[in-house]
């Protein structure tokens, strides 16, 4: 069992007593070398998922190699070959989804959030992503160019918590 007590406590606090039924790792990047940023991100995601053995773990990144995908599948991770940002269905209506979406373009974030809002899933989603908290409205509008309503709504409604910076 992973000993990341602080991170585990923060995740449990974000879940607010609800069960974690799905872990979704999106746009992680390559992880086939120790200096690949995706290796660190994937390690964190998989270690956090270990604490929730009943949660299904899904991985989606079209740039990953066949060898990387095969390794994930050997570990019991469901590799999604889709290129859309529609998350897999969650069968448990009371369950929550943990989404790892670190260092991804704003446009992909918009697609993810738009699909989550359509399904009513955002209230059941814990999102590990870049820190959008503390941005001024002007900074955010400049970053998304005013064309991303789901991202704007996310920034306005999200309860933002910080993870330790391990860089």
CSV table of N, CA and C in Angstrom, one decimal:
chain,number,residue,atom,x,y,z
A,1,UNK,N,0.8,-1.2,0.0
A,1,UNK,CA,0.0,0.0,0.0
A,1,UNK,C,0.9,1.2,0.0
A,2,UNK,N,0.5,2.2,-0.8
A,2,UNK,CA,1.2,3.5,-0.9
A,2,UNK,C,1.2,4.2,0.4
A,3,UNK,N,2.3,4.9,0.7
A,3,UNK,CA,2.4,5.6,2.0
A,3,UNK,C,2.3,7.1,1.8
A,4,UNK,N,1.7,7.6,0.8
A,4,UNK,CA,1.6,9.0,0.5
A,4,UNK,C,0.4,9.6,1.3
A,5,UNK,N,0.6,9.7,2.6
A,5,UNK,CA,-0.5,10.0,3.6
A,5,UNK,C,-1.1,11.4,3.3
A,6,UNK,N,-0.3,12.4,3.0
A,6,UNK,CA,-0.9,13.7,2.7
A,6,UNK,C,-1.8,13.7,1.5
A,7,UNK,N,-1.3,13.1,0.4
A,7,UNK,CA,-2.0,13.1,-0.8
A,7,UNK,C,-3.3,12.3,-0.7
A,8,UNK,N,-3.2,11.1,0.0
A,8,UNK,CA,-4.3,10.3,0.3
A,8,UNK,C,-5.4,11.0,1.1
A,9,UNK,N,-5.0,11.7,2.1
A,9,UNK,CA,-5.9,12.5,2.9
A,9,UNK,C,-6.6,13.5,2.1
A,10,UNK,N,-5.9,14.2,1.2
A,10,UNK,CA,-6.5,15.3,0.4
A,10,UNK,C,-7.5,14.7,-0.6
A,11,UNK,N,-7.2,13.5,-1.1
A,11,UNK,CA,-8.1,12.8,-2.1
A,11,UNK,C,-9.4,12.4,-1.3
A,12,UNK,N,-9.2,11.8,-0.2
A,12,UNK,CA,-10.4,11.4,0.6
A,12,UNK,C,-11.2,12.6,1.0
A,13,UNK,N,-10.6,13.7,1.3
A,13,UNK,CA,-11.4,14.9,1.7
A,13,UNK,C,-12.2,15.4,0.4
A,14,UNK,N,-11.6,15.3,-0.7
A,14,UNK,CA,-12.3,15.7,-2.0
A,14,UNK,C,-13.4,14.8,-2.3
A,15,UNK,N,-13.3,13.5,-2.0
A,15,UNK,CA,-14.4,12.6,-2.2
A,15,UNK,C,-15.6,12.7,-1.3
A,16,UNK,N,-15.3,13.4,-0.1
A,16,UNK,CA,-16.4,13.6,0.8
A,16,UNK,C,-17.2,12.4,1.2
A,17,UNK,N,-16.5,11.3,1.4
A,17,UNK,CA,-17.2,10.0,1.8
A,17,UNK,C,-17.8,9.2,0.7
A,18,UNK,N,-17.7,9.7,-0.5
A,18,UNK,CA,-18.3,9.0,-1.6
A,18,UNK,C,-17.3,7.9,-2.2
A,19,UNK,N,-17.7,6.8,-2.7
A,19,UNK,CA,-16.7,5.8,-3.2
A,19,UNK,C,-16.1,6.3,-4.5
A,20,UNK,N,-14.8,6.0,-4.6
A,20,UNK,CA,-14.1,6.2,-5.9
A,20,UNK,C,-14.2,4.9,-6.7
A,21,UNK,N,-14.9,5.0,-7.9
A,21,UNK,CA,-15.2,3.9,-8.7
A,21,UNK,C,-14.4,3.9,-10.0
A,22,UNK,N,-13.8,5.0,-10.3
A,22,UNK,CA,-13.0,5.1,-11.6
A,22,UNK,C,-11.9,6.0,-11.5
A,23,UNK,N,-10.8,5.6,-12.1
A,23,UNK,CA,-9.6,6.5,-12.2
A,23,UNK,C,-9.4,6.6,-13.7
A,24,UNK,N,-9.3,7.9,-14.2
A,24,UNK,CA,-9.1,8.1,-15.6
A,24,UNK,C,-7.8,9.0,-15.8
A,25,UNK,N,-6.9,8.4,-16.6
A,25,UNK,CA,-5.6,9.1,-16.8
A,25,UNK,C,-5.6,9.6,-18.3
A,26,UNK,N,-5.7,10.9,-18.5
A,26,UNK,CA,-5.8,11.4,-19.9
A,26,UNK,C,-4.6,12.2,-20.2
A,27,UNK,N,-4.1,12.0,-21.5
A,27,UNK,CA,-3.0,12.8,-22.0
A,27,UNK,C,-1.8,12.8,-21.1
A,28,UNK,N,-1.4,11.7,-20.6
A,28,UNK,CA,-0.3,11.5,-19.7
A,28,UNK,C,1.1,11.7,-20.4
A,29,UNK,N,1.1,11.3,-21.7
A,29,UNK,CA,2.4,11.4,-22.4
A,29,UNK,C,3.2,10.1,-22.2
A,30,UNK,N,4.3,10.0,-22.9
A,30,UNK,CA,5.1,8.8,-22.8
A,30,UNK,C,5.7,8.7,-21.4
A,31,UNK,N,5.9,7.4,-21.1
A,31,UNK,CA,6.5,7.1,-19.8
A,31,UNK,C,7.5,6.0,-19.8
A,32,UNK,N,8.1,5.8,-21.0
A,32,UNK,CA,9.0,4.7,-21.2
A,32,UNK,C,10.5,5.0,-20.8
A,33,UNK,N,10.7,6.1,-20.2
A,33,UNK,CA,12.0,6.4,-19.7
A,33,UNK,C,11.9,7.2,-18.4
A,34,UNK,N,12.9,7.1,-17.5
A,34,UNK,CA,12.9,7.7,-16.2
A,34,UNK,C,12.8,9.3,-16.2
A,35,UNK,N,13.2,9.9,-17.3
A,35,UNK,CA,13.2,11.3,-17.4
A,35,UNK,C,12.0,11.8,-18.1
A,36,UNK,N,11.1,11.0,-18.6
A,36,UNK,CA,9.9,11.4,-19.2
A,36,UNK,C,8.9,11.9,-18.2
A,37,UNK,N,8.4,13.1,-18.3
A,37,UNK,CA,7.4,13.7,-17.3
A,37,UNK,C,6.3,12.8,-17.1
A,38,UNK,N,5.8,12.1,-18.1
A,38,UNK,CA,4.7,11.1,-18.0
A,38,UNK,C,5.0,10.0,-17.0
A,39,UNK,N,6.2,9.7,-16.8
A,39,UNK,CA,6.6,8.6,-15.9
A,39,UNK,C,6.2,9.0,-14.5
A,40,UNK,N,6.5,10.2,-14.1
A,40,UNK,CA,6.2,10.7,-12.7
A,40,UNK,C,4.7,10.8,-12.6
A,41,UNK,N,4.0,11.4,-13.6
A,41,UNK,CA,2.5,11.6,-13.5
A,41,UNK,C,1.8,10.2,-13.4
A,42,UNK,N,2.3,9.3,-14.2
A,42,UNK,CA,1.6,7.9,-14.2
A,42,UNK,C,1.9,7.2,-12.9
A,43,UNK,N,3.1,7.4,-12.3
A,43,UNK,CA,3.4,6.8,-11.0
A,43,UNK,C,2.4,7.3,-10.0
A,44,UNK,N,2.2,8.6,-9.9
A,44,UNK,CA,1.3,9.2,-8.9
A,44,UNK,C,-0.1,8.7,-9.1
A,45,UNK,N,-0.6,8.6,-10.4
A,45,UNK,CA,-1.9,8.2,-10.6
A,45,UNK,C,-2.1,6.7,-10.2
A,46,UNK,N,-1.2,5.9,-10.6
A,46,UNK,CA,-1.3,4.5,-10.2
A,46,UNK,C,-1.2,4.2,-8.7
A,47,UNK,N,-0.3,5.0,-8.1
A,47,UNK,CA,-0.2,4.8,-6.6
A,47,UNK,C,-1.4,5.2,-5.9
A,48,UNK,N,-2.0,6.3,-6.4
A,48,UNK,CA,-3.3,6.8,-5.7
A,48,UNK,C,-4.4,5.7,-6.0
A,49,UNK,N,-4.4,5.2,-7.2
A,49,UNK,CA,-5.4,4.2,-7.6
A,49,UNK,C,-5.3,2.9,-6.7
A,50,UNK,N,-4.1,2.6,-6.3
A,50,UNK,CA,-3.9,1.4,-5.5
A,50,UNK,C,-4.7,1.4,-4.2
A,51,UNK,N,-5.0,2.6,-3.7
A,51,UNK,CA,-5.7,2.8,-2.4
A,51,UNK,C,-7.2,2.5,-2.6
A,52,UNK,N,-7.6,2.3,-3.9
A,52,UNK,CA,-9.0,2.1,-4.2
A,52,UNK,C,-9.1,0.9,-5.1
A,53,UNK,N,-8.9,-0.3,-4.6
A,53,UNK,CA,-8.8,-1.5,-5.4
A,53,UNK,C,-10.0,-1.8,-6.2
A,54,UNK,N,-11.2,-1.3,-5.8
A,54,UNK,CA,-12.4,-1.6,-6.6
A,54,UNK,C,-12.6,-0.7,-7.7
A,55,UNK,N,-11.8,0.4,-7.8
A,55,UNK,CA,-12.0,1.4,-8.9
A,55,UNK,C,-11.3,0.8,-10.2
A,56,UNK,N,-12.0,1.0,-11.3
A,56,UNK,CA,-11.4,0.7,-12.6
A,56,UNK,C,-10.5,1.8,-13.0
A,57,UNK,N,-9.4,1.4,-13.6
A,57,UNK,CA,-8.4,2.4,-14.0
A,57,UNK,C,-8.3,2.4,-15.6
A,58,UNK,N,-8.5,3.6,-16.1
A,58,UNK,CA,-8.5,3.8,-17.6
A,58,UNK,C,-7.4,4.7,-18.0
A,59,UNK,N,-6.7,4.5,-19.1
A,59,UNK,CA,-5.6,5.3,-19.6
A,59,UNK,C,-6.0,5.7,-21.1
A,60,UNK,N,-5.8,6.9,-21.4
A,60,UNK,CA,-6.0,7.4,-22.8
A,60,UNK,C,-5.0,8.4,-23.2
A,61,UNK,N,-4.1,8.0,-24.2
A,61,UNK,CA,-3.2,9.0,-24.8
A,61,UNK,C,-2.8,8.4,-26.1
A,62,UNK,N,-3.2,9.0,-27.2
A,62,UNK,CA,-2.9,8.5,-28.5
A,62,UNK,C,-1.5,8.4,-28.9
A,63,UNK,N,-0.6,9.2,-28.2
A,63,UNK,CA,0.8,9.2,-28.6
A,63,UNK,C,1.6,8.0,-28.0
A,64,UNK,N,1.0,7.3,-27.0
A,64,UNK,CA,1.8,6.2,-26.4
A,64,UNK,C,2.0,5.1,-27.3
A,65,UNK,N,3.1,4.4,-27.1
A,65,UNK,CA,3.5,3.3,-28.0
A,65,UNK,C,2.8,2.0,-27.6
A,66,UNK,N,2.8,1.1,-28.6
A,66,UNK,CA,2.2,-0.2,-28.3
A,66,UNK,C,2.8,-0.9,-27.1
A,67,UNK,N,4.1,-0.7,-26.9
A,67,UNK,CA,4.8,-1.4,-25.8
A,67,UNK,C,4.3,-0.7,-24.5
A,68,UNK,N,4.1,0.6,-24.4
A,68,UNK,CA,3.6,1.2,-23.2
A,68,UNK,C,2.2,0.8,-22.9
A,69,UNK,N,1.4,0.7,-24.0
A,69,UNK,CA,0.0,0.3,-23.8
A,69,UNK,C,-0.1,-1.2,-23.3
A,70,UNK,N,0.7,-2.0,-23.9
A,70,UNK,CA,0.8,-3.4,-23.4
A,70,UNK,C,1.2,-3.5,-22.0
A,71,UNK,N,2.2,-2.7,-21.5
A,71,UNK,CA,2.6,-2.8,-20.1
A,71,UNK,C,1.4,-2.4,-19.2
A,72,UNK,N,0.7,-1.3,-19.6
A,72,UNK,CA,-0.4,-0.9,-18.8
A,72,UNK,C,-1.5,-2.0,-18.7
A,73,UNK,N,-1.8,-2.6,-19.8
A,73,UNK,CA,-2.8,-3.7,-19.8
A,73,UNK,C,-2.3,-4.9,-19.0
A,74,UNK,N,-1.1,-5.1,-18.9
A,74,UNK,CA,-0.5,-6.2,-18.0
A,74,UNK,C,-0.8,-5.8,-16.6
A,75,UNK,N,-0.8,-4.6,-16.3
A,75,UNK,CA,-1.1,-4.1,-14.9
A,75,UNK,C,-2.5,-4.0,-14.6
A,76,UNK,N,-3.4,-4.4,-15.5
A,76,UNK,CA,-4.9,-4.3,-15.3
A,76,UNK,C,-5.5,-3.0,-15.6
A,77,UNK,N,-4.7,-2.1,-16.3
A,77,UNK,CA,-5.3,-0.8,-16.7
A,77,UNK,C,-6.0,-1.0,-18.1
A,78,UNK,N,-7.2,-0.4,-18.2
A,78,UNK,CA,-7.9,-0.4,-19.4
A,78,UNK,C,-7.4,0.7,-20.3
A,79,UNK,N,-6.8,0.3,-21.4
A,79,UNK,CA,-6.3,1.3,-22.4
A,79,UNK,C,-7.4,1.7,-23.4
A,80,UNK,N,-7.7,2.9,-23.4
A,80,UNK,CA,-8.8,3.4,-24.3
A,80,UNK,C,-8.1,3.9,-25.6
A,81,UNK,N,-8.5,3.4,-26.7
A,81,UNK,CA,-7.9,3.8,-28.0
A,81,UNK,C,-8.6,5.0,-28.6
A,82,UNK,N,-9.7,5.4,-28.0
A,82,UNK,CA,-10.5,6.5,-28.5
A,82,UNK,C,-9.7,7.8,-28.5
A,83,UNK,N,-10.0,8.7,-29.4
A,83,UNK,CA,-9.3,10.0,-29.4
A,83,UNK,C,-10.3,11.1,-29.0
A,84,UNK,N,-11.5,10.8,-28.6
A,84,UNK,CA,-12.4,11.8,-28.1
A,84,UNK,C,-12.1,12.0,-26.6
A,85,UNK,N,-12.8,13.0,-26.0
A,85,UNK,CA,-12.6,13.2,-24.6
A,85,UNK,C,-13.8,12.8,-23.8
A,86,UNK,N,-14.6,11.9,-24.3
A,86,UNK,CA,-15.8,11.4,-23.6
A,86,UNK,C,-15.3,10.4,-22.6
A,87,UNK,N,-15.4,10.6,-21.3
A,87,UNK,CA,-15.0,9.6,-20.3
A,87,UNK,C,-15.8,8.3,-20.4
A,88,UNK,N,-15.3,7.2,-20.0
A,88,UNK,CA,-16.1,6.0,-20.0
A,88,UNK,C,-17.2,6.1,-19.0
A,89,UNK,N,-18.3,5.3,-19.3
A,89,UNK,CA,-19.5,5.3,-18.4
A,89,UNK,C,-19.1,4.9,-17.0
A,90,UNK,N,-19.8,5.4,-16.0
A,90,UNK,CA,-19.7,5.0,-14.7
A,90,UNK,C,-21.0,4.3,-14.3
A,91,UNK,N,-20.9,3.0,-13.9
A,91,UNK,CA,-22.1,2.3,-13.6
A,91,UNK,C,-22.7,2.6,-12.2
A,92,UNK,N,-21.9,3.0,-11.3
A,92,UNK,CA,-22.3,3.3,-9.9
A,92,UNK,C,-22.7,4.8,-9.8
A,93,UNK,N,-23.9,5.1,-9.7
A,93,UNK,CA,-24.4,6.5,-9.7
A,93,UNK,C,-23.9,7.3,-8.4
A,94,UNK,N,-23.5,6.6,-7.4
A,94,UNK,CA,-23.0,7.2,-6.2
A,94,UNK,C,-21.5,7.4,-6.2
A,95,UNK,N,-20.9,6.8,-7.2
A,95,UNK,CA,-19.4,6.8,-7.2
A,95,UNK,C,-18.8,8.0,-7.8
A,96,UNK,N,-17.6,8.2,-7.6
A,96,UNK,CA,-16.8,9.4,-8.1
A,96,UNK,C,-15.7,8.9,-9.1
A,97,UNK,N,-15.3,9.8,-9.9
A,97,UNK,CA,-14.2,9.6,-10.9
A,97,UNK,C,-13.1,10.5,-10.5
A,98,UNK,N,-11.9,9.9,-10.5
A,98,UNK,CA,-10.6,10.7,-10.3
A,98,UNK,C,-10.0,10.8,-11.7
A,99,UNK,N,-9.8,12.1,-12.2
A,99,UNK,CA,-9.3,12.3,-13.5
A,99,UNK,C,-7.9,13.0,-13.3
A,100,UNK,N,-6.9,12.4,-13.9
A,100,UNK,CA,-5.5,13.0,-14.0
A,100,UNK,C,-5.4,13.6,-15.4
A,101,UNK,N,-5.2,14.9,-15.4
A,101,UNK,CA,-5.2,15.7,-16.6
A,101,UNK,C,-4.2,16.8,-16.5
A,102,UNK,N,-2.9,16.4,-16.4
A,102,UNK,CA,-1.8,17.4,-16.1
A,102,UNK,C,-1.1,17.8,-17.3
A,103,UNK,N,-0.9,19.1,-17.4
A,103,UNK,CA,-0.2,19.7,-18.6
A,103,UNK,C,-0.8,19.4,-19.9
A,104,UNK,N,-2.1,19.6,-20.0
A,104,UNK,CA,-2.8,19.3,-21.3
A,104,UNK,C,-3.3,20.7,-21.8
A,105,UNK,N,-3.5,20.8,-23.1
A,105,UNK,CA,-4.0,22.0,-23.7
A,105,UNK,C,-5.4,22.4,-23.2
A,106,UNK,N,-5.7,23.7,-23.2
A,106,UNK,CA,-6.9,24.2,-22.7
A,106,UNK,C,-8.1,23.6,-23.5
A,107,UNK,N,-7.9,23.4,-24.8
A,107,UNK,CA,-8.9,22.9,-25.7
A,107,UNK,C,-9.4,21.5,-25.3
A,108,UNK,N,-8.4,20.7,-24.9
A,108,UNK,CA,-8.8,19.3,-24.4
A,108,UNK,C,-9.5,19.4,-23.1
A,109,UNK,N,-9.1,20.3,-22.2
A,109,UNK,CA,-9.8,20.5,-21.0
A,109,UNK,C,-11.3,20.9,-21.2
A,110,UNK,N,-11.5,21.8,-22.2
A,110,UNK,CA,-12.8,22.2,-22.5
A,110,UNK,C,-13.7,21.0,-23.0
A,111,UNK,N,-13.1,20.2,-23.8
A,111,UNK,CA,-13.8,19.0,-24.3
A,111,UNK,C,-14.2,18.0,-23.2
A,112,UNK,N,-13.2,17.8,-22.3
A,112,UNK,CA,-13.5,16.9,-21.1
A,112,UNK,C,-14.6,17.5,-20.2
A,113,UNK,N,-14.5,18.8,-19.9
A,113,UNK,CA,-15.5,19.4,-19.0
A,113,UNK,C,-16.8,19.5,-19.7
A,114,UNK,N,-16.9,19.7,-21.0
A,114,UNK,CA,-18.1,19.8,-21.7
A,114,UNK,C,-18.8,18.5,-21.6
A,115,UNK,N,-18.1,17.4,-21.8
A,115,UNK,CA,-18.7,16.1,-21.8
A,115,UNK,C,-19.2,15.7,-20.4
A,116,UNK,N,-18.4,16.1,-19.4
A,116,UNK,CA,-18.8,15.8,-18.0
A,116,UNK,C,-20.0,16.6,-17.6
A,117,UNK,N,-20.1,17.9,-18.1
A,117,UNK,CA,-21.3,18.7,-17.7
A,117,UNK,C,-22.6,18.1,-18.4
A,118,UNK,N,-22.4,17.6,-19.6
A,118,UNK,CA,-23.6,17.0,-20.3
A,118,UNK,C,-24.2,15.9,-19.5
A,119,UNK,N,-23.3,15.1,-18.9
A,119,UNK,CA,-23.7,13.9,-18.2
A,119,UNK,C,-24.0,14.1,-16.8
A,120,UNK,N,-23.8,15.4,-16.3
A,120,UNK,CA,-24.0,15.7,-14.9
A,120,UNK,C,-22.9,15.2,-14.0
A,121,UNK,N,-21.8,14.8,-14.6
A,121,UNK,CA,-20.7,14.2,-13.9
A,121,UNK,C,-19.7,15.1,-13.1
A,122,UNK,N,-19.8,16.4,-13.3
A,122,UNK,CA,-18.7,17.2,-12.7
A,122,UNK,C,-18.9,17.2,-11.2
A,123,UNK,N,-20.0,17.0,-10.7
A,123,UNK,CA,-20.2,17.0,-9.2
A,123,UNK,C,-19.6,15.7,-8.6
A,124,UNK,N,-19.3,14.7,-9.5
A,124,UNK,CA,-18.7,13.4,-9.1
A,124,UNK,C,-17.3,13.3,-9.6
A,125,UNK,N,-16.7,14.4,-10.0
A,125,UNK,CA,-15.3,14.3,-10.6
A,125,UNK,C,-14.3,15.0,-9.7
A,126,UNK,N,-13.2,14.4,-9.4
A,126,UNK,CA,-12.1,15.0,-8.7
A,126,UNK,C,-11.0,15.1,-9.8
A,127,UNK,N,-10.6,16.3,-10.1
A,127,UNK,CA,-9.8,16.6,-11.3
A,127,UNK,C,-8.4,17.0,-10.7
A,128,UNK,N,-7.4,16.2,-11.1
A,128,UNK,CA,-6.0,16.6,-10.8
A,128,UNK,C,-5.4,17.2,-12.1
A,129,UNK,N,-5.2,18.5,-12.1
A,129,UNK,CA,-4.8,19.2,-13.3
A,129,UNK,C,-3.9,20.4,-12.9
A,130,UNK,N,-3.6,21.2,-13.9
A,130,UNK,CA,-2.8,22.4,-13.6
A,130,UNK,C,-3.6,23.3,-12.7
A,131,UNK,N,-3.0,24.1,-12.0
A,131,UNK,CA,-3.7,25.0,-11.1
A,131,UNK,C,-4.3,26.2,-11.8
A,132,UNK,N,-5.6,26.2,-11.8
A,132,UNK,CA,-6.3,27.4,-12.4
A,132,UNK,C,-6.8,28.3,-11.3
A,133,UNK,N,-6.6,27.9,-10.1
A,133,UNK,CA,-7.0,28.8,-9.0
A,133,UNK,C,-6.1,30.0,-8.9
A,134,UNK,N,-6.6,31.1,-8.5
A,134,UNK,CA,-5.8,32.3,-8.3
A,134,UNK,C,-5.6,33.1,-9.6
A,135,UNK,N,-6.1,32.6,-10.7
A,135,UNK,CA,-5.9,33.4,-12.0
A,135,UNK,C,-6.9,34.5,-11.9
A,136,UNK,N,-6.5,35.7,-12.4
A,136,UNK,CA,-7.5,36.7,-12.5
A,136,UNK,C,-8.4,36.4,-13.7
A,137,UNK,N,-9.6,37.1,-13.8
A,137,UNK,CA,-10.5,36.8,-14.9
A,137,UNK,C,-9.8,37.2,-16.2
A,138,UNK,N,-9.0,38.3,-16.2
A,138,UNK,CA,-8.3,38.7,-17.4
A,138,UNK,C,-7.3,37.6,-17.9
A,139,UNK,N,-6.6,37.1,-16.9
A,139,UNK,CA,-5.6,36.0,-17.3
A,139,UNK,C,-6.3,34.8,-17.9
A,140,UNK,N,-7.4,34.4,-17.2
A,140,UNK,CA,-8.1,33.2,-17.7
A,140,UNK,C,-8.7,33.5,-19.1
A,141,UNK,N,-9.4,34.6,-19.2
A,141,UNK,CA,-10.0,35.0,-20.5
A,141,UNK,C,-8.9,35.0,-21.6
A,142,UNK,N,-7.7,35.5,-21.3
A,142,UNK,CA,-6.7,35.6,-22.3
A,142,UNK,C,-6.2,34.2,-22.6
A,143,UNK,N,-6.1,33.3,-21.7
A,143,UNK,CA,-5.6,31.9,-21.9
A,143,UNK,C,-6.6,31.1,-22.7
A,144,UNK,N,-7.9,31.3,-22.5
A,144,UNK,CA,-8.9,30.5,-23.2
A,144,UNK,C,-9.5,31.3,-24.4
A,145,UNK,N,-9.2,32.5,-24.5
A,145,UNK,CA,-9.6,33.3,-25.6
A,145,UNK,C,-11.1,33.5,-25.7
A,146,UNK,N,-11.8,33.4,-24.5
A,146,UNK,CA,-13.2,33.6,-24.4
A,146,UNK,C,-14.1,32.6,-25.1
A,147,UNK,N,-13.6,31.5,-25.6
A,147,UNK,CA,-14.4,30.6,-26.3
A,147,UNK,C,-14.7,29.3,-25.6
A,148,UNK,N,-14.4,29.2,-24.3
A,148,UNK,CA,-14.5,27.9,-23.6
A,148,UNK,C,-15.4,28.0,-22.4
A,149,UNK,N,-16.8,27.9,-22.6
A,149,UNK,CA,-17.7,28.1,-21.5
A,149,UNK,C,-17.6,27.1,-20.4
A,150,UNK,N,-17.3,25.9,-20.7
A,150,UNK,CA,-17.2,24.8,-19.7
A,150,UNK,C,-16.0,25.1,-18.8
A,151,UNK,N,-14.9,25.5,-19.4
A,151,UNK,CA,-13.7,25.9,-18.6
A,151,UNK,C,-14.0,27.1,-17.7
A,152,UNK,N,-14.7,28.0,-18.2
A,152,UNK,CA,-15.0,29.2,-17.4
A,152,UNK,C,-15.9,28.8,-16.3
A,153,UNK,N,-16.9,28.0,-16.5
A,153,UNK,CA,-17.8,27.5,-15.4
A,153,UNK,C,-17.0,26.7,-14.4
A,154,UNK,N,-16.1,25.9,-14.9
A,154,UNK,CA,-15.2,25.1,-14.0
A,154,UNK,C,-14.5,26.0,-13.0
A,155,UNK,N,-13.8,27.0,-13.6
A,155,UNK,CA,-13.0,27.9,-12.7
A,155,UNK,C,-13.9,28.6,-11.7
A,156,UNK,N,-15.1,28.9,-12.1
A,156,UNK,CA,-16.0,29.6,-11.2
A,156,UNK,C,-16.6,28.7,-10.1
A,157,UNK,N,-16.8,27.4,-10.4
A,157,UNK,CA,-17.4,26.5,-9.4
A,157,UNK,C,-16.5,25.6,-8.7
A,158,UNK,N,-15.4,25.3,-9.2
A,158,UNK,CA,-14.5,24.3,-8.7
A,158,UNK,C,-14.0,24.6,-7.3
A,159,UNK,N,-13.9,23.6,-6.4
A,159,UNK,CA,-13.2,23.8,-5.2
A,159,UNK,C,-11.8,23.4,-5.4
A,160,UNK,N,-10.9,24.3,-5.4
A,160,UNK,CA,-9.5,24.1,-5.7
A,160,UNK,C,-8.7,23.8,-4.5
A,161,UNK,N,-7.9,22.7,-4.5
A,161,UNK,CA,-7.0,22.4,-3.5
A,161,UNK,C,-5.6,22.1,-4.1
A,162,UNK,N,-4.6,22.4,-3.4
A,162,UNK,CA,-3.3,22.3,-4.0
A,162,UNK,C,-2.6,21.0,-3.5
A,163,UNK,N,-1.9,20.4,-4.4
A,163,UNK,CA,-1.1,19.2,-4.1
A,163,UNK,C,0.4,19.8,-3.9
A,164,UNK,N,1.2,19.0,-3.3
A,164,UNK,CA,2.6,19.4,-3.1
A,164,UNK,C,3.2,19.5,-4.4
A,165,UNK,N,4.1,20.5,-4.6
A,165,UNK,CA,4.9,20.6,-5.8
A,165,UNK,C,6.1,19.8,-5.7
A,166,UNK,N,6.3,18.8,-6.5
A,166,UNK,CA,7.4,17.9,-6.4
A,166,UNK,C,8.4,18.1,-7.5
A,167,UNK,N,8.3,19.2,-8.2
A,167,UNK,CA,9.2,19.4,-9.4
A,167,UNK,C,10.6,19.8,-8.9
